[in-house]
PDB file of C-alpha atoms in Angstrom:
ATOM      1  CA  MET A 169       0.272  -0.095   0.052  1.00 75.00           C
ATOM      2  CA  ARG A 170       1.493   3.543  -0.954  1.00 84.00           C
ATOM      3  CA  LYS A 171      -0.117   6.834  -0.327  1.00 88.00           C
ATOM      4  CA  LYS A 172       1.082   9.880  -1.538  1.00 89.00           C
ATOM      5  CA  VAL A 173       1.790  12.523   0.651  1.00 83.00           C
ATOM      6  CA  LYS A 174      -0.093  16.102   0.086  1.00 81.00           C
ATOM      7  CA  LEU A 175       1.403  19.086   1.060  1.00 76.00           C
ATOM      8  CA  SER A 176      -0.607  21.849   2.919  1.00 75.00           C
ATOM      9  CA  ALA A 177      -1.128  25.327   1.728  1.00 78.00           C
ATOM     10  CA  TRP A 178       0.891  27.249   4.375  1.00 76.00           C
ATOM     11  CA  SER A 179       3.835  24.821   2.794  1.00 76.00           C
ATOM     12  CA  THR A 180       3.374  25.824  -0.482  1.00 80.00           C
ATOM     13  CA  ILE A 181       2.811  29.378   0.360  1.00 85.00           C
ATOM     14  CA  MET A 182       5.844  29.502   2.934  1.00 80.00           C
ATOM     15  CA  THR A 183       8.008  27.979  -0.100  1.00 80.00           C
ATOM     16  CA  LEU A 184       6.944  30.569  -2.765  1.00 86.00           C
ATOM     17  CA  ILE A 185       7.739  33.389  -0.508  1.00 88.00           C
ATOM     18  CA  GLY A 186      11.288  32.045   0.398  1.00 83.00           C
ATOM     19  CA  LEU A 187      11.892  31.587  -3.274  1.00 84.00           C
ATOM     20  CA  ILE A 188      10.646  35.142  -4.294  1.00 89.00           C
ATOM     21  CA  VAL A 189      12.886  36.627  -1.463  1.00 87.00           C
ATOM     22  CA  LEU A 190      15.841  34.617  -2.761  1.00 84.00           C
ATOM     23  CA  LEU A 191      15.167  35.852  -6.374  1.00 86.00           C
ATOM     24  CA  ALA A 192      14.696  39.403  -5.182  1.00 88.00           C
ATOM     25  CA  ALA A 193      18.085  39.280  -3.292  1.00 86.00           C
ATOM     26  CA  PHE A 194      19.693  38.075  -6.473  1.00 84.00           C
ATOM     27  CA  CYS A 195      18.529  40.542  -8.577  1.00 87.00           C
ATOM     28  CA  PHE A 196      18.938  43.814  -6.548  1.00 88.00           C
ATOM     29  CA  ALA A 197      22.460  42.228  -5.229  1.00 85.00           C
ATOM     30  CA  LYS A 198      25.188  44.612  -5.916  1.00 86.00           C
ATOM     31  CA  ASP A 199      28.446  42.776  -5.786  1.00 87.00           C
ATOM     32  CA  SER A 200      29.281  39.119  -7.102  1.00 88.00           C
ATOM     33  CA  LEU A 201      29.974  37.606  -3.595  1.00 90.00           C
ATOM     34  CA  ALA A 202      26.414  38.599  -2.385  1.00 86.00           C
ATOM     35  CA  LYS A 203      25.109  36.704  -5.696  1.00 87.00           C
ATOM     36  CA  TYR A 204      27.108  33.651  -4.907  1.00 88.00           C
ATOM     37  CA  ILE A 205      25.733  33.620  -1.372  1.00 88.00           C
ATOM     38  CA  VAL A 206      22.050  33.930  -2.635  1.00 85.00           C
ATOM     39  CA  VAL A 207      22.455  31.364  -5.109  1.00 87.00           C
ATOM     40  CA  GLY A 208      24.565  29.099  -2.117  1.00 89.00           C
ATOM     41  CA  ALA A 209      21.325  29.639   0.029  1.00 85.00           C
ATOM     42  CA  LEU A 210      19.097  28.597  -2.777  1.00 85.00           C
ATOM     43  CA  PHE A 211      21.309  25.374  -3.326  1.00 88.00           C
ATOM     44  CA  VAL A 212      20.993  24.187   0.551  1.00 88.00           C
ATOM     45  CA  LEU A 213      17.674  25.149   0.471  1.00 82.00           C
ATOM     46  CA  CYS A 214      17.040  22.780  -2.242  1.00 83.00           C
ATOM     47  CA  PHE A 215      19.175  20.145  -1.238  1.00 87.00           C
ATOM     48  CA  THR A 216      17.325  20.189   2.000  1.00 85.00           C
ATOM     49  CA  ALA A 217      14.008  19.602   0.177  1.00 80.00           C
ATOM     50  CA  LEU A 218      15.384  16.801  -1.821  1.00 80.00           C
ATOM     51  CA  CYS A 219      16.742  15.131   1.273  1.00 82.00           C
ATOM     52  CA  TYR A 220      13.658  15.520   3.594  1.00 82.00           C
ATOM     53  CA  MET A 221      10.592  16.202   1.778  1.00 83.00           C
ATOM     54  CA  PRO A 222       8.096  13.182   2.016  1.00 86.00           C
ATOM     55  CA  LEU A 223       6.849  12.131  -1.475  1.00 88.00           C
ATOM     56  CA  SER A 224       4.596   9.082   0.179  1.00 92.00           C
ATOM     57  CA  ILE A 225       4.248   6.569   2.653  1.00 91.00           C
ATOM     58  CA  SER A 226       4.128   2.867   2.173  1.00 92.00           C
ATOM     59  CA  VAL A 227       4.244  -0.356   4.575  1.00 92.00           C
ATOM     60  CA  ARG A 228       6.407  -3.085   3.296  1.00 90.00           C
ATOM     61  CA  ASP A 229       8.068  -6.126   4.986  1.00 89.00           C
ATOM     62  CA  GLY A 230       6.899  -4.748   8.404  1.00 90.00           C
ATOM     63  CA  GLU A 231       8.352  -1.347   8.009  1.00 93.00           C
ATOM     64  CA  LEU A 232       6.968   1.865   7.615  1.00 92.00           C
ATOM     65  CA  ASN A 233       8.483   3.863   4.551  1.00 93.00           C
ATOM     66  CA  ILE A 234       8.755   7.430   4.325  1.00 91.00           C
ATOM     67  CA  ASN A 235       9.497   7.680   0.596  1.00 91.00           C
ATOM     68  CA  ARG A 236      11.627  10.613  -0.251  1.00 89.00           C
ATOM     69  CA  PRO A 237      13.452  11.838  -3.480  1.00 88.00           C
ATOM     70  CA  LEU A 238      17.051  10.980  -2.580  1.00 87.00           C
ATOM     71  CA  LYS A 239      16.323   8.390   0.277  1.00 86.00           C
ATOM     72  CA  ILE A 240      13.917   6.170   2.011  1.00 89.00           C
ATOM     73  CA  LYS A 241      13.607   6.462   5.969  1.00 90.00           C
ATOM     74  CA  SER A 242      12.217   2.968   7.237  1.00 93.00           C
ATOM     75  CA  ILE A 243      10.457   2.479  10.622  1.00 93.00           C
ATOM     76  CA  PRO A 244      10.271  -0.989  12.040  1.00 95.00           C
ATOM     77  CA  LEU A 245       6.488  -1.415  13.087  1.00 92.00           C
ATOM     78  CA  SER A 246       7.116  -3.057  16.125  1.00 93.00           C
ATOM     79  CA  ALA A 247       8.911   0.096  17.005  1.00 92.00           C
ATOM     80  CA  ILE A 248       5.817   2.429  17.003  1.00 90.00           C
ATOM     81  CA  ASP A 249       3.694   2.235  20.157  1.00 90.00           C
ATOM     82  CA  SER A 250       0.722   4.198  18.939  1.00 88.00           C
ATOM     83  CA  VAL A 251      -0.699   6.458  16.321  1.00 83.00           C
ATOM     84  CA  LYS A 252      -2.921   8.809  16.198  1.00 82.00           C
ATOM     85  CA  LEU A 253      -4.652  11.690  14.178  1.00 76.00           C
ATOM     86  CA  VAL A 254      -3.625  15.060  15.039  1.00 67.00           C
ATOM     87  CA  SER A 255      -5.386  17.996  12.978  1.00 67.00           C
ATOM     88  CA  PRO A 256      -3.783  20.814  11.678  1.00 62.00           C
ATOM     89  CA  THR A 257      -2.896  23.810  14.084  1.00 63.00           C
ATOM     90  CA  MET A 258      -0.984  26.848  14.419  1.00 56.00           C
ATOM     91  CA  ALA A 259       2.250  24.561  15.336  1.00 53.00           C
ATOM     92  CA  GLU A 260       2.115  23.751  11.552  1.00 53.00           C
ATOM     93  CA  LYS A 261       3.096  27.442  11.048  1.00 54.00           C
ATOM     94  CA  ARG A 262       5.225  27.791  13.783  1.00 52.00           C
ATOM     95  CA  ILE A 263       7.689  25.170  12.120  1.00 54.00           C
ATOM     96  CA  CYS A 264       7.539  26.999   8.617  1.00 52.00           C
ATOM     97  CA  GLY A 265       4.750  24.525   7.193  1.00 48.00           C
ATOM     98  CA  SER A 266       7.044  21.184   7.610  1.00 51.00           C
ATOM     99  CA  GLY A 267       3.743  19.691   9.445  1.00 50.00           C
ATOM    100  CA  GLY A 268       6.333  17.913  12.108  1.00 46.00           C
TER     101      GLY A 268
END
């Protein structure tokens, strides 16, 4: 069983705002060092997203798999004590939309 992860509207908005700010900083930078710093920040942002952004969740061979673009995080089902549904709250906004 494989279930796609849906990003929240808050997460999408925060990502767009971050990209707009970085692109504006790149456009208005006067010297080349500032432009290199902005490009570096954009690279770090994109690489971090590739490492941690969940694409889907699946259960196979006694493991819960969080499928990411560069790596699959596997958690043994025996290590899971309980599961509960948590509705989105202000906590989502406090951690910049990652949802925990």
